Amino acid sequence: IFGFTDDPNELVIGDWAGRDTLGLYVYDLVEKGVSRKLFHHDTYDAGGLVVSRGGEVIGATFIADTKEVELFDEYDTTLSRMRSQFSDYTVDYVDQSDDRRFILFKLSNAYDPGALAIVDGTTDTVSILAYLRRELPSDEMGLVSSVTYPARDGVKIPAYLTLPPSVTSSADINNLPFVVLPHGGPFARKAKRFDYFAQFFATRGFAVLQMNFRGSAGYGKGFEDAGRENWVKMQDDVEDGTKWLIEKGLADPNRVCIAGWSYGGYAALIGAIKSPDLYACAISMAGVTDLKDMIRDIKKYRFGSITAQNFILKGFDDKQEIAENSPVTRAADLKVPLFLAHGEKDQRVHFDQFSRMKRALRKSSAPVTYMQFEDEDHYLSNQQNRQAFFRGLDEFLSTVL
């Protein structure tokens, strides 16, 4: 369920309608059936509704390389002109005035945090209201490009490559130090947007690969279910991306680090444990370390048993496979330097995941740098803690690579 139209008897639902991608349809609560299609993309899943201040459904969102907003025909003219005017940027609809004359929108791209702007639709006069992260000059950020690589079974995996700002020509794209950065979720996805985590690594001289492994949302039911029903396949897709970088000569095989946040932190830990010859180090922020304990935590909440089944249990064959793919039970196998960080008030991945891993790592000979933050959530929302994390990470990378 995505919401209502301006008619309270019309519910907007997501439906595959016999296709692989998710569309938006109107369900009539009086007639008890679907009355019409609002939006259905052939390649990407619908992500949400665009609703006017008056409650009228005026468009839909989906994620291609970036988040796209498709306003329905009668509402789209001004925003289309803005996309033509700012062709190097993603133009995101935010809101509009009641008379539709003024539209608030956001400009951004993968190397520029961008700005919040407003346009007068009668004159196309644009005013910048506020710059986002204006202290970060775009010429000091890394350029981002879309790539694909083959998984071991031949499926093409979409990904994004961020280059250090020092790389100024294609001839420079070889034998680079790399950070492989799988996204969190895991049933989310990465888009070609400004990413401060990736840009941090780029400004330190690392190229970055971020992949939408199977299980990632937005590419259709078949692509997502392939990961939901097989967590090992998600790990394999990440590993295949690393091997592709090395085989293509893009990455220095001795200077590849794997990093991530949340599920990405889990992927970094299990990747470094399973493939120590591929990675020179690992970085896990707020990462899942003990799948069995994570399942117990999920089951404490309402509908927890269903959530645990859909989120983790259906991705493994049995309890033994869950144990084999839990970093905490494989900690003794870790051979490479690790940076492990977590917030003590994390409600998404509880802090005991960090504590369990810290105890288990006593069995490992690998050097480990620990950072824990008091009164901190899953996202490092406290600015001082976020700065401390990145300073610690900078020191770690300088030492190990």
C-alpha positions as a Python dict, from the first residue, in 0.01 Angstrom:
ca = {
    (1, 'I'): (0, 0, 0),
    (2, 'F'): (145, 337, -108),
    (3, 'G'): (-139, 570, -5),
    (4, 'F'): (-463, 721, -132),
    (5, 'T'): (-561, 942, -421),
    (6, 'D'): (-762, 1256, -337),
    (7, 'D'): (-1065, 1023, -338),
    (8, 'P'): (-1074, 839, 0),
    (9, 'N'): (-1228, 535, -170),
    (10, 'E'): (-921, 493, -393),
    (11, 'L'): (-618, 315, -251),
    (12, 'V'): (-285, 320, -439),
    (13, 'I'): (-119, -22, -428),
    (14, 'G'): (191, -183, -570),
    (15, 'D'): (121, -469, -810),
    (16, 'W'): (332, -673, -1051),
    (17, 'A'): (28, -729, -1274),
    (18, 'G'): (195, -1026, -1440),
    (19, 'R'): (526, -843, -1501),
    (20, 'D'): (867, -864, -1329),
    (21, 'T'): (864, -500, -1211),
    (22, 'L'): (635, -337, -957),
    (23, 'G'): (381, -82, -1079),
    (24, 'L'): (134, 155, -914),
    (25, 'Y'): (-238, 82, -948),
    (26, 'V'): (-560, 226, -806),
    (27, 'Y'): (-769, -13, -599),
    (28, 'D'): (-1134, 88, -563),
    (29, 'L'): (-1249, 15, -208),
    (30, 'V'): (-1616, 25, -311),
    (31, 'E'): (-1586, -206, -611),
    (32, 'K'): (-1316, -412, -435),
    (33, 'G'): (-1086, -434, -735),
    (34, 'V'): (-816, -258, -935),
    (35, 'S'): (-974, 19, -1142),
    (36, 'R'): (-677, 161, -1334),
    (37, 'K'): (-300, 177, -1376),
    (38, 'L'): (-115, 487, -1259),
    (39, 'F'): (244, 394, -1347),
    (40, 'H'): (441, 88, -1454),
    (41, 'H'): (804, 97, -1575),
    (42, 'D'): (940, -188, -1788),
    (43, 'T'): (1285, -193, -1621),
    (44, 'Y'): (1258, -48, -1270),
    (45, 'D'): (1023, -95, -975),
    (46, 'A'): (800, 190, -868),
    (47, 'G'): (931, 348, -550),
    (48, 'G'): (657, 580, -429),
    (49, 'L'): (403, 852, -498),
    (50, 'V'): (441, 1222, -558),
    (51, 'V'): (154, 1399, -384),
    (52, 'S'): (60, 1768, -409),
    (53, 'R'): (-9, 1983, -106),
    (54, 'G'): (-378, 1930, -169),
    (55, 'G'): (-341, 1551, -154),
    (56, 'E'): (-363, 1494, -530),
    (57, 'V'): (-142, 1217, -672),
    (58, 'I'): (61, 1393, -942),
    (59, 'G'): (345, 1151, -1016),
    (60, 'A'): (555, 849, -926),
    (61, 'T'): (915, 779, -828),
    (62, 'F'): (1154, 503, -931),
    (63, 'I'): (1531, 456, -916),
    (64, 'A'): (1734, 412, -1233),
    (65, 'D'): (2095, 534, -1200),
    (66, 'T'): (1947, 801, -977),
    (67, 'K'): (1608, 858, -819),
    (68, 'E'): (1371, 960, -1096),
    (69, 'V'): (1045, 1147, -1056),
    (70, 'E'): (792, 1105, -1334),
    (71, 'L'): (513, 1357, -1299),
    (72, 'F'): (197, 1273, -1487),
    (73, 'D'): (162, 1462, -1815),
    (74, 'E'): (-37, 1764, -1704),
    (75, 'Y'): (205, 1837, -1416),
    (76, 'D'): (538, 1769, -1583),
    (77, 'T'): (610, 2063, -1811),
    (78, 'T'): (802, 2291, -1571),
    (79, 'L'): (1010, 2011, -1420),
    (80, 'S'): (1097, 1881, -1768),
    (81, 'R'): (1229, 2225, -1860),
    (82, 'M'): (1442, 2224, -1542),
    (83, 'R'): (1588, 1886, -1634),
    (84, 'S'): (1684, 2026, -1975),
    (85, 'Q'): (1833, 2339, -1818),
    (86, 'F'): (2036, 2142, -1560),
    (87, 'S'): (2120, 1842, -1774),
    (88, 'D'): (2427, 1743, -1567),
    (89, 'Y'): (2222, 1719, -1249),
    (90, 'T'): (1944, 1510, -1106),
    (91, 'V'): (1637, 1730, -1058),
    (92, 'D'): (1422, 1601, -771),
    (93, 'Y'): (1071, 1734, -717),
    (94, 'V'): (1016, 1844, -354),
    (95, 'D'): (693, 2044, -342),
    (96, 'Q'): (483, 2304, -521),
    (97, 'S'): (259, 2599, -440),
    (98, 'D'): (-116, 2551, -433),
    (99, 'D'): (-156, 2729, -766),
    (100, 'R'): (130, 2517, -918),
    (101, 'R'): (317, 2832, -1021),
    (102, 'F'): (621, 2772, -798),
    (103, 'I'): (801, 2438, -774),
    (104, 'L'): (1058, 2355, -508),
    (105, 'F'): (1324, 2112, -629),
    (106, 'K'): (1666, 1974, -541),
    (107, 'L'): (1968, 1974, -772),
    (108, 'S'): (2248, 1723, -714),
    (109, 'N'): (2478, 1479, -881),
    (110, 'A'): (2724, 1213, -773),
    (111, 'Y'): (3014, 1454, -720),
    (112, 'D'): (2820, 1761, -606),
    (113, 'P'): (2589, 1762, -299),
    (114, 'G'): (2391, 2029, -483),
    (115, 'A'): (2132, 2280, -370),
    (116, 'L'): (1767, 2344, -293),
    (117, 'A'): (1604, 2571, -552),
    (118, 'I'): (1268, 2720, -651),
    (119, 'V'): (1141, 2800, -999),
    (120, 'D'): (865, 3031, -1114),
    (121, 'G'): (690, 2821, -1377),
    (122, 'T'): (556, 3126, -1562),
    (123, 'T'): (903, 3273, -1630),
    (124, 'D'): (1139, 2978, -1556),
    (125, 'T'): (1329, 3207, -1317),
    (126, 'V'): (1532, 2988, -1079),
    (127, 'S'): (1643, 3098, -732),
    (128, 'I'): (1887, 2898, -518),
    (129, 'L'): (1756, 2881, -161),
    (130, 'A'): (2033, 2683, 8),
    (131, 'Y'): (2345, 2489, -87),
    (132, 'L'): (2386, 2139, 56),
    (133, 'R'): (2726, 2069, 215),
    (134, 'R'): (2862, 2379, 46),
    (135, 'E'): (3199, 2339, 225),
    (136, 'L'): (3274, 2044, -7),
    (137, 'P'): (3401, 2185, -339),
    (138, 'S'): (3284, 1970, -629),
    (139, 'D'): (3626, 1991, -799),
    (140, 'E'): (3775, 1808, -498),
    (141, 'M'): (3524, 1521, -525),
    (142, 'G'): (3568, 1206, -731),
    (143, 'L'): (3385, 1152, -1059),
    (144, 'V'): (3131, 868, -1064),
    (145, 'S'): (3042, 647, -1360),
    (146, 'S'): (2806, 356, -1414),
    (147, 'V'): (2959, 16, -1494),
    (148, 'T'): (2851, -347, -1509),
    (149, 'Y'): (3047, -663, -1443),
    (150, 'P'): (2967, -1033, -1489),
    (151, 'A'): (2883, -1252, -1190),
    (152, 'R'): (3016, -1607, -1194),
    (153, 'D'): (2687, -1733, -1343),
    (154, 'G'): (2693, -1472, -1619),
    (155, 'V'): (2437, -1228, -1476),
    (156, 'K'): (2535, -864, -1527),
    (157, 'I'): (2569, -677, -1199),
    (158, 'P'): (2515, -297, -1214),
    (159, 'A'): (2766, -91, -1018),
    (160, 'Y'): (2914, 256, -971),
    (161, 'L'): (3280, 345, -993),
    (162, 'T'): (3407, 651, -803),
    (163, 'L'): (3755, 769, -901),
    (164, 'P'): (3994, 972, -686),
    (165, 'P'): (4005, 1339, -794),
    (166, 'S'): (4374, 1287, -877),
    (167, 'V'): (4270, 1061, -1168),
    (168, 'T'): (4230, 1295, -1464),
    (169, 'S'): (4253, 1062, -1766),
    (170, 'S'): (4158, 707, -1862),
    (171, 'A'): (4528, 619, -1873),
    (172, 'D'): (4540, 671, -1496),
    (173, 'I'): (4272, 410, -1428),
    (174, 'N'): (4498, 115, -1361),
    (175, 'N'): (4655, -51, -1058),
    (176, 'L'): (4467, 184, -823),
    (177, 'P'): (4413, 126, -453),
    (178, 'F'): (4046, 35, -415),
    (179, 'V'): (3769, 21, -158),
    (180, 'V'): (3490, -225, -239),
    (181, 'L'): (3180, -75, -74),
    (182, 'P'): (2862, -291, -76),
    (183, 'H'): (2549, -107, 34),
    (184, 'G'): (2339, -167, 346),
    (185, 'G'): (1991, -310, 358),
    (186, 'P'): (2058, -556, 209),
    (187, 'F'): (1729, -528, 16),
    (188, 'A'): (1791, -164, -69),
    (189, 'R'): (2007, -29, -349),
    (190, 'K'): (2278, 214, -441),
    (191, 'A'): (2207, 494, -689),
    (192, 'K'): (2428, 739, -875),
    (193, 'R'): (2398, 1012, -618),
    (194, 'F'): (2630, 1202, -386),
    (195, 'D'): (2763, 955, -128),
    (196, 'Y'): (2981, 1105, 144),
    (197, 'F'): (3117, 762, 245),
    (198, 'A'): (3243, 689, -107),
    (199, 'Q'): (3371, 1043, -154),
    (200, 'F'): (3567, 1021, 172),
    (201, 'F'): (3762, 726, 32),
    (202, 'A'): (3806, 897, -305),
    (203, 'T'): (3957, 1208, -147),
    (204, 'R'): (4206, 980, 30),
    (205, 'G'): (4324, 846, -305),
    (206, 'F'): (4111, 531, -329),
    (207, 'A'): (3886, 436, -615),
    (208, 'V'): (3555, 291, -495),
    (209, 'L'): (3329, 19, -637),
    (210, 'Q'): (2966, 8, -518),
    (211, 'M'): (2753, -270, -661),
    (212, 'N'): (2386, -353, -665),
    (213, 'F'): (2427, -723, -595),
    (214, 'R'): (2130, -955, -638),
    (215, 'G'): (1887, -884, -359),
    (216, 'S'): (1907, -512, -434),
    (217, 'A'): (1571, -344, -484),
    (218, 'G'): (1444, -170, -793),
    (219, 'Y'): (1549, -412, -1070),
    (220, 'G'): (1243, -632, -1059),
    (221, 'K'): (1116, -921, -850),
    (222, 'G'): (1344, -1184, -1003),
    (223, 'F'): (1664, -988, -932),
    (224, 'E'): (1565, -909, -573),
    (225, 'D'): (1437, -1258, -491),
    (226, 'A'): (1762, -1413, -619),
    (227, 'G'): (1936, -1250, -322),
    (228, 'R'): (1653, -1273, -70),
    (229, 'E'): (1649, -1648, -121),
    (230, 'N'): (2027, -1690, -120),
    (231, 'W'): (2245, -1468, 100),
    (232, 'V'): (2557, -1650, -24),
    (233, 'K'): (2475, -1536, -378),
    (234, 'M'): (2481, -1176, -255),
    (235, 'Q'): (2827, -1237, -108),
    (236, 'D'): (2941, -1401, -432),
    (237, 'D'): (2825, -1100, -636),
    (238, 'V'): (3037, -870, -417),
    (239, 'E'): (3340, -1099, -445),
    (240, 'D'): (3296, -1123, -823),
    (241, 'G'): (3311, -743, -841),
    (242, 'T'): (3644, -744, -658),
    (243, 'K'): (3784, -1013, -888),
    (244, 'W'): (3665, -816, -1192),
    (245, 'L'): (3856, -507, -1076),
    (246, 'I'): (4174, -710, -1041),
    (247, 'E'): (4133, -904, -1368),
    (248, 'K'): (4074, -579, -1558),
    (249, 'G'): (4390, -427, -1409),
    (250, 'L'): (4190, -146, -1248),
    (251, 'A'): (4284, -242, -893),
    (252, 'D'): (4621, -306, -732),
    (253, 'P'): (4562, -662, -601),
    (254, 'N'): (4766, -583, -289),
    (255, 'R'): (4569, -269, -199),
    (256, 'V'): (4201, -360, -198),
    (257, 'C'): (3997, -299, 117),
    (258, 'I'): (3635, -403, 170),
    (259, 'A'): (3411, -170, 369),
    (260, 'G'): (3047, -122, 456),
    (261, 'W'): (2777, 5, 689),
    (262, 'S'): (2502, -213, 842),
    (263, 'Y'): (2452, -508, 602),
    (264, 'G'): (2748, -362, 411),
    (265, 'G'): (2951, -401, 732),
    (266, 'Y'): (2840, -763, 750),
    (267, 'A'): (2941, -815, 385),
    (268, 'A'): (3282, -661, 459),
    (269, 'L'): (3341, -891, 756),
    (270, 'I'): (3229, -1215, 593),
    (271, 'G'): (3406, -1119, 268),
    (272, 'A'): (3740, -1065, 444),
    (273, 'I'): (3698, -1385, 645),
    (274, 'K'): (3608, -1602, 346),
    (275, 'S'): (3852, -1446, 97),
    (276, 'P'): (4159, -1321, 287),
    (277, 'D'): (4371, -1332, -29),
    (278, 'L'): (4145, -1075, -199),
    (279, 'Y'): (4144, -804, 66),
    (280, 'A'): (4420, -618, 246),
    (281, 'C'): (4182, -488, 514),
    (282, 'A'): (3818, -466, 621),
    (283, 'I'): (3600, -189, 763),
    (284, 'S'): (3265, -251, 934),
    (285, 'M'): (3046, 30, 1068),
    (286, 'A'): (2733, -81, 1259),
    (287, 'G'): (2768, -420, 1095),
    (288, 'V'): (2573, -739, 1162),
    (289, 'T'): (2809, -999, 1310),
    (290, 'D'): (2584, -1271, 1457),
    (291, 'L'): (2292, -1376, 1236),
    (292, 'K'): (2145, -1609, 1500),
    (293, 'D'): (2131, -1324, 1753),
    (294, 'M'): (1995, -1087, 1487),
    (295, 'I'): (1709, -1331, 1425),
    (296, 'R'): (1633, -1338, 1799),
    (297, 'D'): (1633, -955, 1809),
    (298, 'I'): (1394, -931, 1513),
    (299, 'K'): (1153, -1179, 1671),
    (300, 'K'): (1111, -953, 1976),
    (301, 'Y'): (907, -708, 1767),
    (302, 'R'): (550, -734, 1641),
    (303, 'F'): (532, -963, 1336),
    (304, 'G'): (895, -1047, 1413),
    (305, 'S'): (871, -1413, 1314),
    (306, 'I'): (744, -1320, 966),
    (307, 'T'): (1008, -1048, 933),
    (308, 'A'): (1288, -1282, 1040),
    (309, 'Q'): (1169, -1541, 789),
    (310, 'N'): (1157, -1294, 500),
    (311, 'F'): (1468, -1100, 599),
    (312, 'I'): (1719, -1371, 694),
    (313, 'L'): (1589, -1727, 730),
    (314, 'K'): (1469, -1777, 372),
    (315, 'G'): (1819, -1680, 254),
    (316, 'F'): (1985, -1989, 405),
    (317, 'D'): (1929, -2363, 376),
    (318, 'D'): (1960, -2446, 747),
    (319, 'K'): (2103, -2343, 1086),
    (320, 'Q'): (2445, -2477, 992),
    (321, 'E'): (2465, -2246, 691),
    (322, 'I'): (2357, -1951, 907),
    (323, 'A'): (2641, -2031, 1150),
    (324, 'E'): (2894, -2066, 867),
    (325, 'N'): (2796, -1723, 738),
    (326, 'S'): (2804, -1542, 1073),
    (327, 'P'): (3127, -1344, 1122),
    (328, 'V'): (3116, -1406, 1499),
    (329, 'T'): (3149, -1784, 1452),
    (330, 'R'): (3426, -1738, 1193),
    (331, 'A'): (3624, -1469, 1378),
    (332, 'A'): (3928, -1694, 1423),
    (333, 'D'): (3961, -1710, 1043),
    (334, 'L'): (4013, -1334, 1007),
    (335, 'K'): (4367, -1264, 883),
    (336, 'V'): (4362, -900, 769),
    (337, 'P'): (4351, -571, 966),
    (338, 'L'): (3997, -475, 1069),
    (339, 'F'): (3834, -146, 1167),
    (340, 'L'): (3519, -220, 1371),
    (341, 'A'): (3288, 61, 1489),
    (342, 'H'): (2938, 86, 1639),
    (343, 'G'): (2702, 320, 1824),
    (344, 'E'): (2586, 207, 2167),
    (345, 'K'): (2225, 323, 2112),
    (346, 'D'): (2185, 155, 1772),
    (347, 'Q'): (1825, 30, 1745),
    (348, 'R'): (1859, -122, 1400),
    (349, 'V'): (2167, -339, 1457),
    (350, 'H'): (2199, -366, 1835),
    (351, 'F'): (2529, -284, 2002),
    (352, 'D'): (2571, -638, 2132),
    (353, 'Q'): (2656, -737, 1773),
    (354, 'F'): (2974, -532, 1820),
    (355, 'S'): (3039, -673, 2169),
    (356, 'R'): (2999, -1032, 2052),
    (357, 'M'): (3239, -980, 1764),
    (358, 'K'): (3493, -808, 1987),
    (359, 'R'): (3498, -1108, 2222),
    (360, 'A'): (3516, -1356, 1935),
    (361, 'L'): (3810, -1171, 1777),
    (362, 'R'): (4030, -1270, 2073),
    (363, 'K'): (4076, -1593, 1877),
    (364, 'S'): (4211, -1404, 1574),
    (365, 'S'): (4568, -1293, 1514),
    (366, 'A'): (4449, -1002, 1296),
    (367, 'P'): (4514, -647, 1422),
    (368, 'V'): (4181, -479, 1506),
    (369, 'T'): (4098, -112, 1562),
    (370, 'Y'): (3782, -60, 1770),
    (371, 'M'): (3564, 251, 1796),
    (372, 'Q'): (3244, 266, 1999),
    (373, 'F'): (3028, 574, 2047),
    (374, 'E'): (2814, 657, 2351),
    (375, 'D'): (2463, 791, 2292),
    (376, 'E'): (2487, 719, 1918),
    (377, 'D'): (2244, 563, 1671),
    (378, 'H'): (2280, 346, 1360),
    (379, 'Y'): (2360, 638, 1133),
    (380, 'L'): (2624, 832, 1333),
    (381, 'S'): (2381, 1122, 1349),
    (382, 'N'): (2597, 1310, 1601),
    (383, 'Q'): (2835, 1529, 1401),
    (384, 'Q'): (3123, 1501, 1652),
    (385, 'N'): (3102, 1122, 1646),
    (386, 'R'): (3086, 1118, 1267),
    (387, 'Q'): (3399, 1331, 1245),
    (388, 'A'): (3576, 1112, 1501),
    (389, 'F'): (3482, 803, 1300),
    (390, 'F'): (3628, 940, 977),
    (391, 'R'): (3943, 1066, 1148),
    (392, 'G'): (3992, 721, 1298),
    (393, 'L'): (3925, 563, 961),
    (394, 'D'): (4177, 796, 795),
    (395, 'E'): (4444, 692, 1044),
    (396, 'F'): (4360, 323, 999),
    (397, 'L'): (4386, 342, 619),
    (398, 'S'): (4712, 538, 637),
    (399, 'T'): (4857, 268, 860),
    (400, 'V'): (4743, -50, 686),
    (401, 'L'): (4764, 72, 322),
}
